[in-house]
mmCIF file of C-alpha atoms in Angstrom:
data_model
loop_
_atom_site.group_PDB
_atom_site.id
_atom_site.type_symbol
_atom_site.label_atom_id
_atom_site.label_comp_id
_atom_site.label_asym_id
_atom_site.label_seq_id
_atom_site.Cartn_x
_atom_site.Cartn_y
_atom_site.Cartn_z
ATOM 1 C CA MET T 1 -17.345 -3.928 -9.532
ATOM 2 C CA THR T 2 -17.753 -7.003 -7.393
ATOM 3 C CA GLY T 3 -18.313 -7.292 -3.687
ATOM 4 C CA PRO T 4 -19.687 -4.805 -1.202
ATOM 5 C CA ARG T 5 -18.728 -1.151 -0.879
ATOM 6 C CA LEU T 6 -17.631 0.482 2.348
ATOM 7 C CA ALA T 7 -18.870 3.924 3.169
ATOM 8 C CA GLY T 8 -16.483 6.324 1.474
ATOM 9 C CA PHE T 9 -15.691 3.936 -1.407
ATOM 10 C CA PRO T 10 -18.057 4.964 -4.186
ATOM 11 C CA ALA T 11 -19.900 2.878 -6.737
ATOM 12 C CA PRO T 12 -18.862 2.948 -10.407
ATOM 13 C CA PRO T 13 -20.417 5.749 -12.478
ATOM 14 C CA PRO T 14 -23.767 5.316 -14.263
ATOM 15 C CA ALA T 15 -24.210 2.980 -17.208
ATOM 16 C CA SER T 16 -23.819 5.860 -19.650
ATOM 17 C CA PRO T 17 -21.179 6.208 -20.954
ATOM 18 C CA PRO T 18 -20.566 2.444 -21.078
ATOM 19 C CA MET T 19 -16.918 2.822 -20.050
ATOM 20 C CA ALA T 20 -15.983 5.193 -17.239
ATOM 21 C CA GLY T 21 -12.606 6.259 -15.943
ATOM 22 C CA LEU T 22 -11.394 5.283 -12.497
ATOM 23 C CA LEU T 23 -9.578 8.557 -11.824
ATOM 24 C CA PRO T 24 -12.543 10.630 -10.550
ATOM 25 C CA LEU T 25 -13.696 7.713 -8.419
ATOM 26 C CA LEU T 26 -10.277 7.311 -6.800
ATOM 27 C CA ARG T 27 -9.957 11.025 -6.111
ATOM 28 C CA GLN T 28 -13.253 10.830 -4.281
ATOM 29 C CA ALA T 29 -12.232 7.761 -2.243
ATOM 30 C CA LEU T 30 -8.615 8.583 -1.303
ATOM 31 C CA PRO T 31 -9.329 11.154 1.442
ATOM 32 C CA GLY T 32 -10.968 8.393 3.510
ATOM 33 C CA ALA T 33 -8.325 5.732 2.796
ATOM 34 C CA GLU T 34 -5.533 6.749 5.172
ATOM 35 C CA GLY T 35 -3.799 3.701 6.624
ATOM 36 C CA ARG T 36 -5.303 1.400 3.994
ATOM 37 C CA VAL T 37 -3.915 -0.018 0.760
ATOM 38 C CA ALA T 38 -4.809 -0.657 -2.867
ATOM 39 C CA LEU T 39 -3.918 -3.943 -4.573
ATOM 40 C CA LEU T 40 -3.699 -4.278 -8.362
ATOM 41 C CA LEU T 41 -3.843 -7.717 -9.992
ATOM 42 C CA SER T 42 -3.017 -8.118 -13.692
ATOM 43 C CA PRO T 43 -4.384 -10.977 -15.845
ATOM 44 C CA ALA T 44 -1.051 -12.753 -16.335
ATOM 45 C CA GLY T 45 0.230 -16.305 -16.042
ATOM 46 C CA ARG T 46 -2.378 -18.826 -14.988
ATOM 47 C CA LEU T 47 -4.854 -16.001 -14.372
ATOM 48 C CA ALA T 48 -4.976 -15.460 -18.132
ATOM 49 C CA GLY T 49 -6.211 -19.022 -18.600
ATOM 50 C CA PRO T 50 -9.489 -20.724 -17.657
ATOM 51 C CA PRO T 51 -12.291 -18.455 -16.381
ATOM 52 C CA ALA T 52 -12.586 -20.573 -13.218
ATOM 53 C CA ARG T 53 -9.132 -19.448 -12.080
ATOM 54 C CA ARG T 54 -10.021 -15.801 -12.584
ATOM 55 C CA ARG T 55 -13.262 -16.320 -10.658
ATOM 56 C CA LEU T 56 -11.217 -17.695 -7.777
ATOM 57 C CA ALA T 57 -8.908 -14.660 -7.921
ATOM 58 C CA ARG T 58 -11.932 -12.368 -7.728
ATOM 59 C CA ALA T 59 -13.293 -14.395 -4.818
ATOM 60 C CA LEU T 60 -9.978 -13.992 -2.952
ATOM 61 C CA LEU T 61 -10.109 -10.225 -3.403
ATOM 62 C CA GLN T 62 -13.767 -10.091 -2.478
ATOM 63 C CA ASP T 63 -12.979 -12.032 0.676
ATOM 64 C CA ALA T 64 -10.265 -9.491 1.517
ATOM 65 C CA ALA T 65 -12.800 -6.717 0.977
ATOM 66 C CA GLU T 66 -15.270 -8.474 3.274
ATOM 67 C CA THR T 67 -12.782 -9.017 6.096
ATOM 68 C CA GLY T 68 -10.508 -6.014 5.723
ATOM 69 C CA GLY T 69 -12.743 -3.369 4.216
ATOM 70 C CA GLY T 70 -12.724 -1.791 0.772
ATOM 71 C CA ALA T 71 -14.194 -2.642 -2.604
ATOM 72 C CA VAL T 72 -13.196 -4.566 -5.744
ATOM 73 C CA TYR T 73 -13.265 -3.015 -9.238
ATOM 74 C CA ASP T 74 -12.818 -4.620 -12.685
ATOM 75 C CA THR T 75 -11.142 -2.812 -15.587
ATOM 76 C CA THR T 76 -11.596 -3.295 -19.305
ATOM 77 C CA ALA T 77 -7.972 -4.548 -19.477
ATOM 78 C CA GLY T 78 -8.913 -7.475 -17.248
ATOM 79 C CA GLU T 79 -7.255 -6.072 -14.148
ATOM 80 C CA LEU T 80 -8.745 -6.305 -10.662
ATOM 81 C CA LEU T 81 -8.301 -3.483 -8.156
ATOM 82 C CA LEU T 82 -8.891 -3.926 -4.429
ATOM 83 C CA LEU T 83 -9.213 -0.409 -3.045
ATOM 84 C CA GLY T 84 -9.203 0.644 0.595
ATOM 85 C CA ALA T 85 -8.447 -2.694 2.278
ATOM 86 C CA MET T 86 -6.616 -3.095 5.561
ATOM 87 C CA PRO T 87 -2.950 -4.005 4.924
ATOM 88 C CA ALA T 88 -3.055 -7.427 6.601
ATOM 89 C CA ALA T 89 -6.090 -8.555 4.567
ATOM 90 C CA ALA T 90 -4.468 -7.351 1.333
ATOM 91 C CA GLN T 91 -1.173 -9.104 2.149
ATOM 92 C CA ARG T 92 -2.984 -12.406 2.785
ATOM 93 C CA ALA T 93 -4.831 -12.034 -0.512
ATOM 94 C CA ALA T 94 -1.581 -11.221 -2.347
ATOM 95 C CA ALA T 95 0.106 -14.359 -1.004
ATOM 96 C CA ALA T 96 -2.821 -16.545 -2.087
ATOM 97 C CA LEU T 97 -2.956 -14.857 -5.498
ATOM 98 C CA ALA T 98 0.774 -15.467 -6.029
ATOM 99 C CA ARG T 99 0.242 -19.196 -5.575
ATOM 100 C CA LEU T 100 -2.751 -19.075 -7.906
ATOM 101 C CA ALA T 101 -1.003 -17.111 -10.688
ATOM 102 C CA GLY T 102 2.182 -19.192 -10.712
ATOM 103 C CA PRO T 103 5.868 -18.483 -9.990
ATOM 104 C CA GLU T 104 6.549 -16.797 -13.325
ATOM 105 C CA VAL T 105 4.149 -13.921 -12.599
ATOM 106 C CA PRO T 106 5.342 -10.819 -10.687
ATOM 107 C CA PRO T 107 3.507 -10.315 -7.396
ATOM 108 C CA ALA T 108 0.439 -8.125 -7.235
ATOM 109 C CA THR T 109 1.163 -4.428 -6.821
ATOM 110 C CA ILE T 110 0.275 -3.033 -3.391
ATOM 111 C CA TRP T 111 0.111 0.728 -2.859
ATOM 112 C CA ALA T 112 0.101 2.073 0.714
ATOM 113 C CA LEU T 113 -2.226 5.031 1.124
ATOM 114 C CA PRO T 114 -1.770 7.941 1.158
ATOM 115 C CA ARG T 115 1.998 7.446 0.629
ATOM 116 C CA ASP T 116 1.615 5.822 -2.805
ATOM 117 C CA ALA T 117 -1.455 7.758 -3.925
ATOM 118 C CA ALA T 118 0.438 9.422 -6.794
ATOM 119 C CA ALA T 119 1.436 6.038 -8.272
ATOM 120 C CA LEU T 120 -2.121 4.743 -7.933
ATOM 121 C CA LEU T 121 -3.549 7.847 -9.623
ATOM 122 C CA ALA T 122 -0.976 7.622 -12.431
ATOM 123 C CA TRP T 123 -2.105 4.059 -13.181
ATOM 124 C CA ALA T 124 -5.784 5.014 -12.912
ATOM 125 C CA ALA T 125 -5.411 7.868 -15.414
ATOM 126 C CA ALA T 126 -5.596 5.354 -18.277
ATOM 127 C CA ALA T 127 -7.814 2.719 -16.625
ATOM 128 C CA GLN T 128 -11.466 2.176 -17.537
ATOM 129 C CA LEU T 129 -14.116 0.433 -15.486
ATOM 130 C CA ALA T 130 -15.406 -2.705 -17.162
ATOM 131 C CA GLY T 131 -19.045 -2.758 -18.239
ATOM 132 C CA PRO T 132 -22.029 -0.692 -17.197
ATOM 133 C CA GLU T 133 -23.196 -1.046 -13.635
ATOM 134 C CA ALA T 134 -25.998 0.491 -11.654
ATOM 135 C CA VAL T 135 -25.136 3.038 -9.028
ATOM 136 C CA ALA T 136 -25.999 2.267 -5.425
ATOM 137 C CA PRO T 137 -28.079 5.024 -3.813
ATOM 138 C CA PRO T 138 -25.983 7.315 -1.641
ATOM 139 C CA PRO T 139 -26.206 6.580 2.062
ATOM 140 C CA VAL T 140 -28.523 8.830 4.040
ATOM 141 C CA GLU T 141 -26.716 10.536 6.866
ATOM 142 C CA GLY T 142 -28.136 10.710 10.359
ATOM 143 C CA LEU T 143 -30.366 8.503 12.443
ATOM 144 C CA ALA T 144 -33.611 9.734 10.910
ATOM 145 C CA GLY T 145 -35.205 6.932 8.914
ATOM 146 C CA LEU T 146 -32.456 4.407 9.684
ATOM 147 C CA GLU T 147 -34.791 1.627 10.774
ATOM 148 C CA GLY T 148 -37.055 2.258 7.808
ATOM 149 C CA ARG T 149 -34.074 1.942 5.469
ATOM 150 C CA LEU T 150 -33.057 -1.304 7.120
ATOM 151 C CA ASP T 151 -36.581 -2.696 6.931
ATOM 152 C CA SER T 152 -36.855 -1.947 3.199
ATOM 153 C CA LEU T 153 -33.344 -3.064 2.254
ATOM 154 C CA PRO T 154 -33.355 -5.905 -0.320
ATOM 155 C CA ALA T 155 -31.868 -9.050 1.189
ATOM 156 C CA ASP T 156 -29.418 -9.624 -1.663
ATOM 157 C CA THR T 157 -27.819 -6.237 -0.950
ATOM 158 C CA VAL T 158 -26.329 -7.424 2.330
ATOM 159 C CA LEU T 159 -26.415 -11.237 2.235
ATOM 160 C CA ARG T 160 -23.411 -13.251 1.071
ATOM 161 C CA HIS T 161 -23.494 -16.976 0.254
ATOM 162 C CA ARG T 162 -20.679 -19.474 0.826
ATOM 163 C CA HIS T 163 -20.384 -23.214 0.412
ATOM 164 C CA VAL T 164 -19.264 -25.218 3.434
ATOM 165 C CA ILE T 165 -17.214 -28.340 2.674
ATOM 166 C CA ARG T 166 -15.408 -31.070 4.598
ATOM 167 C CA PRO T 167 -11.961 -31.145 2.960
ATOM 168 C CA GLY T 168 -9.981 -34.353 2.834
ATOM 169 C CA SER T 169 -12.876 -36.711 3.454
ATOM 170 C CA ALA T 170 -13.720 -39.588 1.112
ATOM 171 C CA VAL T 171 -17.272 -38.259 0.799
ATOM 172 C CA PRO T 172 -16.987 -34.472 1.173
ATOM 173 C CA GLY T 173 -19.796 -33.088 3.291
ATOM 174 C CA ARG T 174 -21.524 -30.112 1.778
ATOM 175 C CA GLY T 175 -23.378 -27.256 3.337
ATOM 176 C CA ARG T 176 -24.241 -23.595 2.930
ATOM 177 C CA ARG T 177 -23.642 -20.430 4.860
ATOM 178 C CA LEU T 178 -25.549 -17.179 4.502
ATOM 179 C CA ARG T 179 -24.141 -14.210 6.356
ATOM 180 C CA LEU T 180 -24.601 -10.474 6.592
ATOM 181 C CA SER T 181 -21.821 -8.511 4.909
ATOM 182 C CA ARG T 182 -20.496 -5.834 7.252
ATOM 183 C CA PRO T 183 -18.996 -3.717 4.426
ATOM 184 C CA ALA T 184 -22.312 -3.811 2.547
ATOM 185 C CA LEU T 185 -24.154 -2.853 5.713
ATOM 186 C CA ALA T 186 -21.656 -0.037 6.321
ATOM 187 C CA ALA T 187 -22.409 1.298 2.838
ATOM 188 C CA VAL T 188 -26.081 1.581 3.852
ATOM 189 C CA LEU T 189 -25.337 3.275 7.168
ATOM 190 C CA GLY T 190 -22.829 5.738 5.756
ATOM 191 C CA PRO T 191 -21.032 7.735 8.482
ATOM 192 C CA LEU T 192 -23.109 5.975 11.141
ATOM 193 C CA ALA T 193 -21.100 2.802 10.439
ATOM 194 C CA ALA T 194 -18.274 4.242 12.564
ATOM 195 C CA ASP T 195 -20.460 3.577 15.626
ATOM 196 C CA ALA T 196 -19.941 -0.091 16.565
ATOM 197 C CA ASP T 197 -23.145 -0.187 18.613
ATOM 198 C CA LEU T 198 -25.215 1.110 15.696
ATOM 199 C CA MET T 199 -23.636 -1.446 13.369
ATOM 200 C CA ALA T 200 -24.496 -4.220 15.820
ATOM 201 C CA HIS T 201 -28.059 -2.905 16.137
ATOM 202 C CA ALA T 202 -28.453 -2.760 12.354
ATOM 203 C CA ALA T 203 -27.110 -6.297 11.878
ATOM 204 C CA ASP T 204 -29.396 -7.604 14.620
ATOM 205 C CA ARG T 205 -32.466 -5.897 13.161
ATOM 206 C CA LEU T 206 -31.725 -7.279 9.692
ATOM 207 C CA ALA T 207 -31.137 -10.791 11.031
ATOM 208 C CA ARG T 208 -34.451 -10.663 12.900
ATOM 209 C CA ARG T 209 -36.320 -9.522 9.800
ATOM 210 C CA LEU T 210 -34.693 -12.012 7.410
ATOM 211 C CA LEU T 211 -34.619 -15.114 9.619
ATOM 212 C CA PRO T 212 -38.071 -16.572 8.775
ATOM 213 C CA GLY T 213 -37.426 -16.405 5.029
ATOM 214 C CA LEU T 214 -33.873 -17.716 5.302
ATOM 215 C CA ALA T 215 -35.018 -20.610 7.471
ATOM 216 C CA THR T 216 -37.590 -21.567 4.838
ATOM 217 C CA TRP T 217 -34.947 -21.365 2.096
ATOM 218 C CA ALA T 218 -32.516 -23.575 4.044
ATOM 219 C CA ARG T 219 -35.077 -26.041 5.405
ATOM 220 C CA ASP T 220 -34.676 -28.802 2.812
ATOM 221 C CA LEU T 221 -31.056 -28.264 1.758
ATOM 222 C CA PRO T 222 -28.530 -31.030 2.512
ATOM 223 C CA GLY T 223 -25.657 -30.712 4.957
ATOM 224 C CA ARG T 224 -25.063 -27.999 7.491
ATOM 225 C CA ARG T 225 -26.813 -24.689 6.923
ATOM 226 C CA LEU T 226 -25.540 -21.668 8.837
ATOM 227 C CA LEU T 227 -27.778 -18.593 9.059
ATOM 228 C CA PRO T 228 -27.464 -15.230 10.859
ATOM 229 C CA LEU T 229 -29.393 -15.195 14.127
ATOM 230 C CA PRO T 230 -30.701 -12.161 16.041
ATOM 231 C CA SER T 231 -30.021 -11.833 19.747
ATOM 232 C CA GLY T 232 -32.752 -13.645 21.634
ATOM 233 C CA GLY T 233 -34.466 -14.597 18.373
ATOM 234 C CA LEU T 234 -35.888 -18.018 17.608
ATOM 235 C CA PRO T 235 -36.383 -19.489 14.125
ATOM 236 C CA PRO T 236 -39.220 -21.782 13.056
ATOM 237 C CA PRO T 237 -38.724 -25.455 13.995
ATOM 238 C CA ALA T 238 -36.352 -27.442 11.788
ATOM 239 C CA VAL T 239 -37.670 -30.354 9.752
ATOM 240 C CA ALA T 240 -34.201 -31.855 9.118
ATOM 241 C CA PRO T 241 -30.951 -31.768 11.126
ATOM 242 C CA GLY T 242 -28.082 -29.457 10.246
ATOM 243 C CA LEU T 243 -29.486 -25.967 10.842
ATOM 244 C CA PHE T 244 -27.358 -23.578 12.925
ATOM 245 C CA GLY T 245 -27.960 -20.002 13.957
ATOM 246 C CA VAL T 246 -24.818 -17.856 14.018
ATOM 247 C CA LEU T 247 -24.166 -15.185 16.662
ATOM 248 C CA PRO T 248 -21.047 -13.054 17.252
ATOM 249 C CA LEU T 249 -18.434 -14.351 19.689
ATOM 250 C CA SER T 250 -19.363 -11.541 22.084
ATOM 251 C CA ALA T 251 -22.681 -13.337 22.637
ATOM 252 C CA ALA T 252 -20.810 -15.820 24.847
ATOM 253 C CA ALA T 253 -21.040 -13.188 27.601
ATOM 254 C CA TRP T 254 -24.793 -12.581 27.219
ATOM 255 C CA PRO T 255 -26.792 -13.621 30.313
ATOM 256 C CA GLY T 256 -29.574 -15.060 28.165
ATOM 257 C CA LEU T 257 -27.437 -17.099 25.793
ATOM 258 C CA ALA T 258 -27.854 -20.409 27.631
ATOM 259 C CA ALA T 259 -31.635 -20.076 27.512
ATOM 260 C CA GLN T 260 -31.535 -19.149 23.814
ATOM 261 C CA ARG T 261 -29.351 -22.164 23.075
ATOM 262 C CA GLU T 262 -31.774 -24.480 24.883
ATOM 263 C CA ALA T 263 -34.732 -22.999 23.012
ATOM 264 C CA LEU T 264 -32.895 -23.436 19.705
ATOM 265 C CA ALA T 265 -32.149 -27.071 20.522
ATOM 266 C CA ALA T 266 -35.819 -27.667 21.294
ATOM 267 C CA ARG T 267 -36.589 -26.488 17.747
ATOM 268 C CA GLY T 268 -33.923 -28.682 16.174
ATOM 269 C CA TRP T 269 -31.329 -25.931 15.711
ATOM 270 C CA GLY T 270 -27.736 -25.666 16.874
ATOM 271 C CA LEU T 271 -25.907 -22.516 17.948
ATOM 272 C CA ALA T 272 -22.696 -21.270 16.315
ATOM 273 C CA LEU T 273 -20.382 -18.483 17.485
ATOM 274 C CA GLU T 274 -18.407 -16.436 14.955
ATOM 275 C CA GLY T 275 -15.298 -14.321 15.476
ATOM 276 C CA LEU T 276 -12.703 -16.634 16.983
ATOM 277 C CA ASP T 277 -9.179 -16.324 15.536
ATOM 278 C CA ALA T 278 -5.625 -17.374 16.354
ATOM 279 C CA GLU T 279 -5.120 -14.444 18.707
ATOM 280 C CA GLY T 280 -8.366 -15.164 20.526
ATOM 281 C CA LEU T 281 -7.356 -18.776 21.145
ATOM 282 C CA GLY T 282 -4.753 -17.493 23.576
ATOM 283 C CA LEU T 283 -7.313 -15.543 25.583
ATOM 284 C CA LEU T 284 -10.050 -18.096 26.202
ATOM 285 C CA ALA T 285 -10.754 -21.821 26.335
ATOM 286 C CA PRO T 286 -12.582 -22.608 23.069
ATOM 287 C CA ALA T 287 -13.795 -26.010 24.271
ATOM 288 C CA GLY T 288 -15.748 -24.288 27.032
ATOM 289 C CA LEU T 289 -17.608 -21.813 24.824
ATOM 290 C CA PRO T 290 -21.414 -22.283 24.977
ATOM 291 C CA ALA T 291 -21.948 -23.260 21.341
ATOM 292 C CA ASP T 292 -22.403 -26.316 19.151
ATOM 293 C CA LEU T 293 -20.150 -24.870 16.405
ATOM 294 C CA LEU T 294 -17.237 -22.431 16.490
ATOM 295 C CA LEU T 295 -16.382 -20.433 13.379
ATOM 296 C CA LEU T 296 -12.595 -20.019 13.422
ATOM 297 C CA ARG T 297 -11.000 -17.463 11.110
ATOM 298 C CA TRP T 298 -8.096 -18.951 9.128
ATOM 299 C CA SER T 299 -4.612 -17.452 9.279
ATOM 300 C CA PRO T 300 -1.179 -19.104 9.092
ATOM 301 C CA ALA T 301 -0.832 -18.418 12.840
ATOM 302 C CA LEU T 302 -3.227 -21.314 13.448
ATOM 303 C CA GLU T 303 -0.435 -23.695 12.473
ATOM 304 C CA GLU T 304 1.724 -22.508 15.373
ATOM 305 C CA ARG T 305 2.153 -24.618 18.491
ATOM 306 C CA ALA T 306 0.193 -22.282 20.801
ATOM 307 C CA ALA T 307 -2.915 -22.324 18.599
ATOM 308 C CA LEU T 308 -2.845 -26.090 18.187
ATOM 309 C CA ALA T 309 -2.454 -26.524 21.953
ATOM 310 C CA ALA T 310 -5.490 -24.310 22.570
ATOM 311 C CA LEU T 311 -7.559 -26.477 20.222
ATOM 312 C CA ARG T 312 -6.447 -29.763 21.754
ATOM 313 C CA GLY T 313 -9.438 -31.725 22.987
ATOM 314 C CA LEU T 314 -11.905 -29.799 20.819
ATOM 315 C CA PRO T 315 -13.630 -32.183 18.371
ATOM 316 C CA GLY T 316 -13.218 -31.210 14.739
ATOM 317 C CA GLU T 317 -16.984 -31.592 14.364
ATOM 318 C CA ARG T 318 -17.363 -28.384 16.365
ATOM 319 C CA LEU T 319 -15.154 -26.315 14.044
ATOM 320 C CA VAL T 320 -15.809 -24.482 10.779
ATOM 321 C CA VAL T 321 -12.665 -22.803 9.436
ATOM 322 C CA THR T 322 -13.663 -19.586 7.641
ATOM 323 C CA GLY T 323 -11.744 -17.458 5.157
ATOM 324 C CA CYS T 324 -9.900 -20.460 3.665
ATOM 325 C CA ASP T 325 -7.855 -18.916 0.865
ATOM 326 C CA GLY T 326 -5.735 -21.829 -0.371
ATOM 327 C CA THR T 327 -4.616 -25.409 0.029
ATOM 328 C CA ALA T 328 -2.787 -24.713 3.301
ATOM 329 C CA ALA T 329 -6.046 -23.655 4.936
ATOM 330 C CA LEU T 330 -7.988 -26.620 3.544
ATOM 331 C CA ASP T 331 -5.244 -29.063 4.557
ATOM 332 C CA TRP T 332 -5.192 -27.650 8.078
ATOM 333 C CA ALA T 333 -8.976 -28.005 8.375
ATOM 334 C CA ALA T 334 -8.749 -31.569 7.044
ATOM 335 C CA ARG T 335 -6.148 -32.518 9.653
ATOM 336 C CA LEU T 336 -8.470 -31.352 12.400
ATOM 337 C CA GLY T 337 -11.538 -32.997 10.868
ATOM 338 C CA ALA T 338 -13.184 -29.572 10.566
ATOM 339 C CA MET T 339 -15.377 -28.120 7.859
ATOM 340 C CA ALA T 340 -14.179 -25.187 5.770
ATOM 341 C CA THR T 341 -15.530 -22.182 3.913
ATOM 342 C CA GLY T 342 -13.992 -19.342 1.927
ATOM 343 C CA PRO T 343 -12.600 -18.774 -1.600
ATOM 344 C CA ALA T 344 -10.688 -22.093 -1.694
ATOM 345 C CA ALA T 345 -13.807 -23.958 -0.608
ATOM 346 C CA GLU T 346 -15.764 -22.183 -3.352
ATOM 347 C CA ALA T 347 -13.215 -23.391 -5.905
ATOM 348 C CA ALA T 348 -13.437 -26.958 -4.563
ATOM 349 C CA SER T 349 -17.227 -26.807 -4.842
ATOM 350 C CA ALA T 350 -17.239 -25.616 -8.457
#
């Protein structure tokens, strides 16, 4: 399995036996998957070729799991299953995968749940998980010990790394982004993840704990380095330009944000806000947001006239387009002079 697991979407079985069936796992997960979908990708066409193309396909599905929920499983037949994703995220992934696989390959199968559960279970009856994997510990229910669990959680359990590139430039700028994975964090919280305030508290506590170490890791790297920032938290002073702390878009309404931004600037850091998308562009003036960088989630709706009008006057230097899943996203970022991150940027960085 690759990618994080949402609460309710179990880990693969233990390493013994070395191959385990998917059927019991799916039966366990389906009761919590109402309104979600499963996507099955077969290793056909161009996806049966160079390993780099398959890695990109996995990255596209993992990105859908990160943004739309769910988990990604590998089978011994080379198939990839995205289970429990939101329909829109799965549809975007399917469109990108179709371009990647080539026109001769049938589109990925998408099962709506619970309507198509019987078809999914019929396929899973003969499917085997690929390779032995360790089982994640089951989430502990209730508030008792939550902060202790967060304080002892290994960083690599919840951190995800992405390259940041400047597409279309003669000398592509490079950078890195480390972010907290919400699905991975939800797997730790278990049923508590349904409480948005608790999720925000958990993310903030983790960012506060991890920031000193992440700042040290990113200190000497080239290009822009984007790191999760706790509310009101300050990192150690930067020794080279290009460090940015990332807060959620909701932080724009915090009374203390202006003071935090000034304190960051005094330490050589910029402030980035994450969570802006095409729909949000119609509700606020992005140029007036109190941040040095805006992380804008890619979707084809950004190419529409209303979105482009909302971005008029905003320098491309202030934009990082996230979730770039293909050439259309990279081309759009290049036209605006923005940086880009996501599966397509990972492929360009390989």
